[in-house]
mmCIF file of C-alpha atoms in Angstrom:
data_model
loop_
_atom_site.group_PDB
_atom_site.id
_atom_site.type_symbol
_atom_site.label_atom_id
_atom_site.label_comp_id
_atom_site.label_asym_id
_atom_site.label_seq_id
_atom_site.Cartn_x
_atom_site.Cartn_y
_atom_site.Cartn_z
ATOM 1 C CA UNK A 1 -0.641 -68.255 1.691
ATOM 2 C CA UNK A 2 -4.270 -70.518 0.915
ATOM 3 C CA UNK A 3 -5.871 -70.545 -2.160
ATOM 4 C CA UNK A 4 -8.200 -67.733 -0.994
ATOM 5 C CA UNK A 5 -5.539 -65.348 0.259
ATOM 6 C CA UNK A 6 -3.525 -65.687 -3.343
ATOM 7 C CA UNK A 7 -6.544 -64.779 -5.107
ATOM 8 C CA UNK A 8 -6.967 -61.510 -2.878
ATOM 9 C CA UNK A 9 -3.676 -60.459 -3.634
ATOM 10 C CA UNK A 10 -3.774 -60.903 -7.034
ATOM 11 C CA UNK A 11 -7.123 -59.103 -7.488
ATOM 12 C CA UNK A 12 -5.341 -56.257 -5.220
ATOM 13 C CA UNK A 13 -2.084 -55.852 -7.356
ATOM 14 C CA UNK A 14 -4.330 -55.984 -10.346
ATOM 15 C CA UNK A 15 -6.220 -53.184 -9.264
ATOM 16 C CA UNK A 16 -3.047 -51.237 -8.454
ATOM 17 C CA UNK A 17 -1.577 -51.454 -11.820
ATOM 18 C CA UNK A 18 -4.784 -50.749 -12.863
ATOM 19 C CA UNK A 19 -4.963 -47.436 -10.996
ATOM 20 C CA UNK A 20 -1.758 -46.892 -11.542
ATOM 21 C CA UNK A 21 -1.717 -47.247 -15.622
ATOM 22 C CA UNK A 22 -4.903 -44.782 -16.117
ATOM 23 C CA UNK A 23 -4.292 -42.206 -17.768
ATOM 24 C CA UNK A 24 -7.477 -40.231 -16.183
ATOM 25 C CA UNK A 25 -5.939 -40.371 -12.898
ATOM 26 C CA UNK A 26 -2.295 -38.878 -13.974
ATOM 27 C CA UNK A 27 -2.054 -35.361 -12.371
ATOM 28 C CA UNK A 28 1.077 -35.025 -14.417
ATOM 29 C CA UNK A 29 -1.271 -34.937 -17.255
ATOM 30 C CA UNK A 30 -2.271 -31.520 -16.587
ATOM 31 C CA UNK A 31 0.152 -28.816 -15.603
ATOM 32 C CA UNK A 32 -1.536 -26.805 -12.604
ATOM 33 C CA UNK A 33 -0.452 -23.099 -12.723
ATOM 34 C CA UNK A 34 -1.528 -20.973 -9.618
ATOM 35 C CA UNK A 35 -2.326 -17.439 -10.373
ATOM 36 C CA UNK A 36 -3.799 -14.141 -8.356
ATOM 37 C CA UNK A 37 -7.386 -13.103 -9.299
ATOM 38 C CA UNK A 38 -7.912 -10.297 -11.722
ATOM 39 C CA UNK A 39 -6.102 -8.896 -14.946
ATOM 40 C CA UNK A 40 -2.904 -11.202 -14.220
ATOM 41 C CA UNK A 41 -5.758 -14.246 -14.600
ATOM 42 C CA UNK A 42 -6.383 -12.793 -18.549
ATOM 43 C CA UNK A 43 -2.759 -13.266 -19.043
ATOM 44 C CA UNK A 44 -2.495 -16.620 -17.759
ATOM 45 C CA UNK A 45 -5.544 -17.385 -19.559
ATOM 46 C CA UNK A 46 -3.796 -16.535 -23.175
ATOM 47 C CA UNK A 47 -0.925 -18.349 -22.096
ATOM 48 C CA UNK A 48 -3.208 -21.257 -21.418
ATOM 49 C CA UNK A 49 -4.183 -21.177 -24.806
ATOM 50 C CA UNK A 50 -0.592 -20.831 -26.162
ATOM 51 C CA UNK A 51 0.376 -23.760 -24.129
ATOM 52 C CA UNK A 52 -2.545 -25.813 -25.483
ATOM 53 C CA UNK A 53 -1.945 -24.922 -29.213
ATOM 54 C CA UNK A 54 1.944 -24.607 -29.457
ATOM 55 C CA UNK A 55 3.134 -27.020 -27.698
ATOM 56 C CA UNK A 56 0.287 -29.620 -26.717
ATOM 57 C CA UNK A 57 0.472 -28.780 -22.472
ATOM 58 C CA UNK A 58 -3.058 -28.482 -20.872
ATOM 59 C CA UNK A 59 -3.059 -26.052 -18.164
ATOM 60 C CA UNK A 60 -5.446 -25.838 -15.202
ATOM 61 C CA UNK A 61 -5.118 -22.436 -13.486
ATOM 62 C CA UNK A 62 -5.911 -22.588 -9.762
ATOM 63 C CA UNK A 63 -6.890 -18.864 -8.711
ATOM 64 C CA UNK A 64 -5.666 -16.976 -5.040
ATOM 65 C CA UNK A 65 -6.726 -13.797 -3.889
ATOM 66 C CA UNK A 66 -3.792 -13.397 -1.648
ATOM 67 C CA UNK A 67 -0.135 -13.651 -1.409
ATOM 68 C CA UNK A 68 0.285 -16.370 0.870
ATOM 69 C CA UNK A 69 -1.446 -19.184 -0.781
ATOM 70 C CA UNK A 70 0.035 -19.616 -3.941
ATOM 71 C CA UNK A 71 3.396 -20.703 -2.533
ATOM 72 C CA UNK A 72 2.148 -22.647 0.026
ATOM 73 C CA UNK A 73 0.170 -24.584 -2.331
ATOM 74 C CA UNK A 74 3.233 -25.163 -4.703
ATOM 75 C CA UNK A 75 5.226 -26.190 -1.688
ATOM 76 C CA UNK A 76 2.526 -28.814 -1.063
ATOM 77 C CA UNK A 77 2.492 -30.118 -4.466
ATOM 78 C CA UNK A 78 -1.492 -28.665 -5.237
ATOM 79 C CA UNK A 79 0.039 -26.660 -8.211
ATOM 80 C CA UNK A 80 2.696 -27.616 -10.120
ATOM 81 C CA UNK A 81 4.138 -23.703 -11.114
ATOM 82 C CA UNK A 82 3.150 -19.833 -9.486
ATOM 83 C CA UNK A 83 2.992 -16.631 -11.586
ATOM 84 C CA UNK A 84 2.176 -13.804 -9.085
ATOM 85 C CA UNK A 85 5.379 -12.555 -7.193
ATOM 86 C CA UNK A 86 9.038 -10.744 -7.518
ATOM 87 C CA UNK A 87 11.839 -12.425 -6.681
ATOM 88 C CA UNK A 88 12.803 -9.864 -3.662
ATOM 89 C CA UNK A 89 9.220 -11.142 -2.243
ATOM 90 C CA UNK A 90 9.850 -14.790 -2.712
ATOM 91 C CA UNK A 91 13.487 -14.304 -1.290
ATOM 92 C CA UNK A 92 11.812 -13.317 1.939
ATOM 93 C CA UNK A 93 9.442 -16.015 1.483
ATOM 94 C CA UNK A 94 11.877 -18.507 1.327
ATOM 95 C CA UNK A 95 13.814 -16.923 4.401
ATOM 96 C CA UNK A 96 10.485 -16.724 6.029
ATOM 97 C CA UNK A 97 9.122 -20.129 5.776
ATOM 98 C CA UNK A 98 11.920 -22.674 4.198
ATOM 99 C CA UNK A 99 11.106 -22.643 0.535
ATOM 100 C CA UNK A 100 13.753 -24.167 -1.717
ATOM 101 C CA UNK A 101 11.495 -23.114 -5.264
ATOM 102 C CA UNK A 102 13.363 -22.671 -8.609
ATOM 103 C CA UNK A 103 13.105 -19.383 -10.964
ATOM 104 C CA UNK A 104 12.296 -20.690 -14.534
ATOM 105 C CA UNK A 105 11.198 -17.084 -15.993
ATOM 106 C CA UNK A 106 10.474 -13.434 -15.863
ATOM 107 C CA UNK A 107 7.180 -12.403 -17.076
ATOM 108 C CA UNK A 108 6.298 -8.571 -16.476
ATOM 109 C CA UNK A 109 6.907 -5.568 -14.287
ATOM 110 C CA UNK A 110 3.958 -4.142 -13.123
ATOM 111 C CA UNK A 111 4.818 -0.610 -11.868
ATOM 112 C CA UNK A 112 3.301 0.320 -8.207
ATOM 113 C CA UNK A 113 2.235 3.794 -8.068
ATOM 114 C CA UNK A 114 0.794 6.190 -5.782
ATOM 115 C CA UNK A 115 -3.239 6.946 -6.287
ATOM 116 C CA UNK A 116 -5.355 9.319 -5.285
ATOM 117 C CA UNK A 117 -9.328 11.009 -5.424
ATOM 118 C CA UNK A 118 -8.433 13.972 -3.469
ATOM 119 C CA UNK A 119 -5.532 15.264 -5.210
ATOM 120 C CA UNK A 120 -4.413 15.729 -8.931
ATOM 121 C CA UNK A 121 -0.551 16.669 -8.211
ATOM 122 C CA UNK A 122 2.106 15.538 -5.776
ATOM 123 C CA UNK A 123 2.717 19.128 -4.667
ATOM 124 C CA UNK A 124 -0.427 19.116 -3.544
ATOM 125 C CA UNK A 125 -0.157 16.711 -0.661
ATOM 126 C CA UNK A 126 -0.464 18.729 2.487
ATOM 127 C CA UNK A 127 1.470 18.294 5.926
ATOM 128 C CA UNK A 128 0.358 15.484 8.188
ATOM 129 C CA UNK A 129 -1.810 13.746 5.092
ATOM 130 C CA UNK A 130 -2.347 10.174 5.363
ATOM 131 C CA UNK A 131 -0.659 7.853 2.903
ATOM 132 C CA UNK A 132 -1.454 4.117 2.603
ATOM 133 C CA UNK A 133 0.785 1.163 1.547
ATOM 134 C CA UNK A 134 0.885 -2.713 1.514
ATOM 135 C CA UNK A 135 1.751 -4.152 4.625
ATOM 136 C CA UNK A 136 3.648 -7.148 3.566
ATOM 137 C CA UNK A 137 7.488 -7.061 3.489
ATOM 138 C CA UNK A 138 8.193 -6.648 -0.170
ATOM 139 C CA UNK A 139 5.255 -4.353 -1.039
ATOM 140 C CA UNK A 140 5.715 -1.962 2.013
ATOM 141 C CA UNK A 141 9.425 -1.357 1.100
ATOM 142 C CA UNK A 142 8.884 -1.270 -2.415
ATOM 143 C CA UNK A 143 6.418 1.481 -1.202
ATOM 144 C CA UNK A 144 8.745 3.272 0.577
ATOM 145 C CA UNK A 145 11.211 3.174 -2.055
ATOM 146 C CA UNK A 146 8.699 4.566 -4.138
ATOM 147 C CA UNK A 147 7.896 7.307 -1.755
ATOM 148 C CA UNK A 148 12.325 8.424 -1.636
ATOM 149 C CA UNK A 149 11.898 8.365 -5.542
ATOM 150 C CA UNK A 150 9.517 11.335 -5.595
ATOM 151 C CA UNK A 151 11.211 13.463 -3.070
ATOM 152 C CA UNK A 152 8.327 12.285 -0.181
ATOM 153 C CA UNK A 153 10.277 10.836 2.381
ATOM 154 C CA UNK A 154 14.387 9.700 2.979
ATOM 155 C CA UNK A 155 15.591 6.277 4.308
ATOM 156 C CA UNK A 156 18.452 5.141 5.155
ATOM 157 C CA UNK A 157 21.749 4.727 3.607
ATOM 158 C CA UNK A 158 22.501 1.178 1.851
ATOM 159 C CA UNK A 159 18.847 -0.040 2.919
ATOM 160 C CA UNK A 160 18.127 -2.503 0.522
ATOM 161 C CA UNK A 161 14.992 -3.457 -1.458
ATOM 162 C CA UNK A 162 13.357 -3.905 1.880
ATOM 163 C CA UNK A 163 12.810 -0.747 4.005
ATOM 164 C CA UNK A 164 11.209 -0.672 7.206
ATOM 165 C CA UNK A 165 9.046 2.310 7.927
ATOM 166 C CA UNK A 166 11.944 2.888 11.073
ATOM 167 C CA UNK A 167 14.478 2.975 8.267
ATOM 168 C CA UNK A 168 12.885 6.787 7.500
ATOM 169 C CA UNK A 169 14.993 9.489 8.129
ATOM 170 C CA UNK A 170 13.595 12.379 6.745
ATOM 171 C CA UNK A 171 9.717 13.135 6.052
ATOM 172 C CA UNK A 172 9.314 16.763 5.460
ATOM 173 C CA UNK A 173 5.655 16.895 5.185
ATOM 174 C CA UNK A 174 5.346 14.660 8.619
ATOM 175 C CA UNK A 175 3.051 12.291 6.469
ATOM 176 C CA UNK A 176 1.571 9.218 8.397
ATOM 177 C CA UNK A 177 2.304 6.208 6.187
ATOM 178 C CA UNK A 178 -0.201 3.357 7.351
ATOM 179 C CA UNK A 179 0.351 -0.186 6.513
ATOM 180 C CA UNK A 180 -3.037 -2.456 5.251
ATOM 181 C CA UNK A 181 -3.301 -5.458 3.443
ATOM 182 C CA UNK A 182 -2.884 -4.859 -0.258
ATOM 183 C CA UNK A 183 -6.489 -6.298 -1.592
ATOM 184 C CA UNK A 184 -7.707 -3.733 0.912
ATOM 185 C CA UNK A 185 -5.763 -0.410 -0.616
ATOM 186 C CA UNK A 186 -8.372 0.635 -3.683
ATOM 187 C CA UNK A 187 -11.183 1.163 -1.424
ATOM 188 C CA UNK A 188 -9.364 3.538 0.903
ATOM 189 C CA UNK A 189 -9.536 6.108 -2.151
ATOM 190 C CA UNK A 190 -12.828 6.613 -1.111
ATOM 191 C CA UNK A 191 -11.787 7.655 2.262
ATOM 192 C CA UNK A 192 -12.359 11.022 3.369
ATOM 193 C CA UNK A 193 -8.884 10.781 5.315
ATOM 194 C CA UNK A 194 -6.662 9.526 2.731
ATOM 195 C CA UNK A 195 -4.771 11.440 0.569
ATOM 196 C CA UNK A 196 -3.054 8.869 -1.403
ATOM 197 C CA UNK A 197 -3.071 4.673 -1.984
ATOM 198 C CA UNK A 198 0.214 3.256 -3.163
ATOM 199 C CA UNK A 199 -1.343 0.137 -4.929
ATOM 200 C CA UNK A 200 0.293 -2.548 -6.890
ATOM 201 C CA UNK A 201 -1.001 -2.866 -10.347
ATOM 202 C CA UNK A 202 -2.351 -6.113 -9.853
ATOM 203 C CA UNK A 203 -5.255 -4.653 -7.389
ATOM 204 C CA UNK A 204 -5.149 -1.291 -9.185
ATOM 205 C CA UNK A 205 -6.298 -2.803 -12.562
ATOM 206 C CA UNK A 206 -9.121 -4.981 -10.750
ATOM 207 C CA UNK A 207 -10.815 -1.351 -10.139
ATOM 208 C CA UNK A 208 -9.565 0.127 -13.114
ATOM 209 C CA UNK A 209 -6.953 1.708 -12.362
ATOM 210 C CA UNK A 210 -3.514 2.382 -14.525
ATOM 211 C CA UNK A 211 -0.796 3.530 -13.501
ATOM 212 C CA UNK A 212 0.396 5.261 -16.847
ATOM 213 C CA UNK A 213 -3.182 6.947 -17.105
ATOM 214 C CA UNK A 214 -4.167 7.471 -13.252
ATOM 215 C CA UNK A 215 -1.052 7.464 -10.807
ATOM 216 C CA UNK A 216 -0.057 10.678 -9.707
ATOM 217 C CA UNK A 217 3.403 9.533 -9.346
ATOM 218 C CA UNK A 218 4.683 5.756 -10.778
ATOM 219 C CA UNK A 219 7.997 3.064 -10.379
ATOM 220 C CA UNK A 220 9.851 3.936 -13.159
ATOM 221 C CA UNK A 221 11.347 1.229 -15.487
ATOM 222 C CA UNK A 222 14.183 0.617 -13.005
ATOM 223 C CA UNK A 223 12.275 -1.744 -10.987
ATOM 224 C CA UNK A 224 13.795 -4.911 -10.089
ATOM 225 C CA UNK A 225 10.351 -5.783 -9.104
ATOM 226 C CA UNK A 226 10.127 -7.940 -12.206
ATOM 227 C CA UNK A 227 7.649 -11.090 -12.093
ATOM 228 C CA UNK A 228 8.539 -14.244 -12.010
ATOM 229 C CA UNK A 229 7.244 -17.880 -13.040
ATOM 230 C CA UNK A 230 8.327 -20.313 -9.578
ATOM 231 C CA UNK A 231 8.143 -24.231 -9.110
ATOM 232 C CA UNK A 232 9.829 -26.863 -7.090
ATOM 233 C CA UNK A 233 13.106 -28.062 -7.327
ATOM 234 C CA UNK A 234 11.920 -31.625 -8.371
ATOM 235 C CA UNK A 235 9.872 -30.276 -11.420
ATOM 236 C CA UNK A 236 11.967 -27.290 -13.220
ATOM 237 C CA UNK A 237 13.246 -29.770 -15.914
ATOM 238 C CA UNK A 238 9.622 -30.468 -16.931
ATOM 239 C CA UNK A 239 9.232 -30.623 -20.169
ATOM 240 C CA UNK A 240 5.467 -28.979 -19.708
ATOM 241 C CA UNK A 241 6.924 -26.315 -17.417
ATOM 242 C CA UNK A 242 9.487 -25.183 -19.765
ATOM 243 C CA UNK A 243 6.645 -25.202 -22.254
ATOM 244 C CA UNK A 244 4.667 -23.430 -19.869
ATOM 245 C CA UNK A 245 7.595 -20.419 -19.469
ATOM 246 C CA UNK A 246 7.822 -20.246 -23.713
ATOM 247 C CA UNK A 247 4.350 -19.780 -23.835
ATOM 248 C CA UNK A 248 3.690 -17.393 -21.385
ATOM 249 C CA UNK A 249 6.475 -14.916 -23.079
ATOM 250 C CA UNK A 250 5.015 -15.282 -26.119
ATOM 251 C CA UNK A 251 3.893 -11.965 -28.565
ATOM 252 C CA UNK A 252 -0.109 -13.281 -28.356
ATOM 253 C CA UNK A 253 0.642 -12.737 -24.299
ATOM 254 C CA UNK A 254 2.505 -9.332 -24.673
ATOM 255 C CA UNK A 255 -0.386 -8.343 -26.686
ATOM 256 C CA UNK A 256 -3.273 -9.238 -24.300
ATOM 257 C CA UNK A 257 -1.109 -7.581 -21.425
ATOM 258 C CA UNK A 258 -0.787 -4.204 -23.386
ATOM 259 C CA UNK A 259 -4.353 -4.618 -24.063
ATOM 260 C CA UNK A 260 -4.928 -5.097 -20.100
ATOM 261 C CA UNK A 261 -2.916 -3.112 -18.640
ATOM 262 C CA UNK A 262 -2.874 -0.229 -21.345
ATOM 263 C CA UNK A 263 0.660 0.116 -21.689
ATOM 264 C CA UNK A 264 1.781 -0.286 -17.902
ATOM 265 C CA UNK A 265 3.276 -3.763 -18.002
ATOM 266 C CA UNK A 266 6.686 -3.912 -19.061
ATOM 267 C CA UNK A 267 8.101 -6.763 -20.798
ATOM 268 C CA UNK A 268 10.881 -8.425 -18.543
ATOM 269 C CA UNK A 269 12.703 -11.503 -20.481
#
């Protein structure tokens, strides 16, 4: 190696360790928390400010508007930790698509319930009314679940937390039970042909709905829909994520989700 070519190198590995010692640059500076749009932002947004004033963590929170997304962007290493799902939905997820994530806390259950602008009373649904639910996996059986609970329809013996609308038995009223994506569900109250919307709380709230106040039937505390916070394998020890989990199941957070969601989220650690 010439004079030239040692001079090159040493400007290069300079620059490296320069890059490399920056503090600005460190993405591990700033813990990057993927949450769903709407009322489940607010409480991230508190436990933001926990985070920041307990325990010295600065949080970035990276919003989705779907299901999909957040774990595909904590698989890729975009965000650092999720808080949107339950585990049964992440366990079919994983069996889905190959995740290996790690559980690090519960946060709340949000009860589903069944809505409705046509009717003030479950005795009032008619034969051969239309019924709405989510169409992924964990939502549509959670729906249907929901649905045996009140007497609607029966499913199958020993079915699980993940019912298949063939996994009906009996449905006295002959209701049709469509599937539609879940961001999709509050509008369809305005439908002249629906009777009733089974809606997670998530999308309910955005359009001000609550379940305790405006479901005309709702989970009960039974759920093992519980929410969870998710990351990787390679970062659960984090010091920051741990933080992360104290501070989101904090009091100020259980007081900004009462606040929220008026009563209808239900502590779960």
């Amino acid at each position: 190696m010439n004079a030239t070519h040692k001079t090159i190198f040493s400007i290069f590995i300079s620059l490296i360790l320069l890059w490399s010692c920056n503090p600005a640059s460190n993405s591990s500076d700033v813990l990057r928390v993927g949450v769903q749009v709407g009322p489940e932002f607010t409480l991230a947004e508190a436990a933001k400010k926990v985070a920041k004033e307990k325990y010295n963590v600065d949080v970035e929170l990276v919003s989705f508007n779907d299901y999909v997304m957040p774990n595909e962007a904590l698989r890729q290493g975009d965000i650092d930790v999720n808080v949107f799902q339950n585990k049964p939905y992440l366990d079919v997820q994983s069996k889905n698509r190959g995740y290996d994530f790690a559980i690090v806390g519960n946060t709340f259950v949000y009860p589903m319930a069944g809505y409705s602008k046509k009717i003030k009373d479950i005795s009032q649904l008619k034969a051969e009314d239309t019924v709405v639910i989510p169409n992924d996996p964990t939502n549509l059986g959670r729906a249907l679940l929901l649905l045996q609970q009140v007497g609607l329809i029966k499913l199958r013996d020993n079915v699980g937390l993940l019912p298949r609308l063939q996994d009906i038995t009996e449905n006295r009223l002959k209701l049709r039970i469509l599937e539609l994506e879940a961001p999709q569900l509050p509008r369809t109250l305005d439908d002249d042909q629906i009777a009733v919307a089974i809606i997670n709380n998530n999308f309910a709230a955005s359009h001000n709905l609550t379940a305790k106040r405006d479901g005309i039937f709702v989970e009960n505390e039974k759920s093992p829909y519980v929410n969870i916070i998710v990351c990787r394998q390679d970062n659960k020890e984090n010091e920051k994520v741990k933080d992360f989990v104290k501070a989101y199941q904090s009091i100020e957070v259980e007081k900004v989700a009462d606040e929220v969601f008026k009563g209808g989220a239900i502590k779960g650690w």
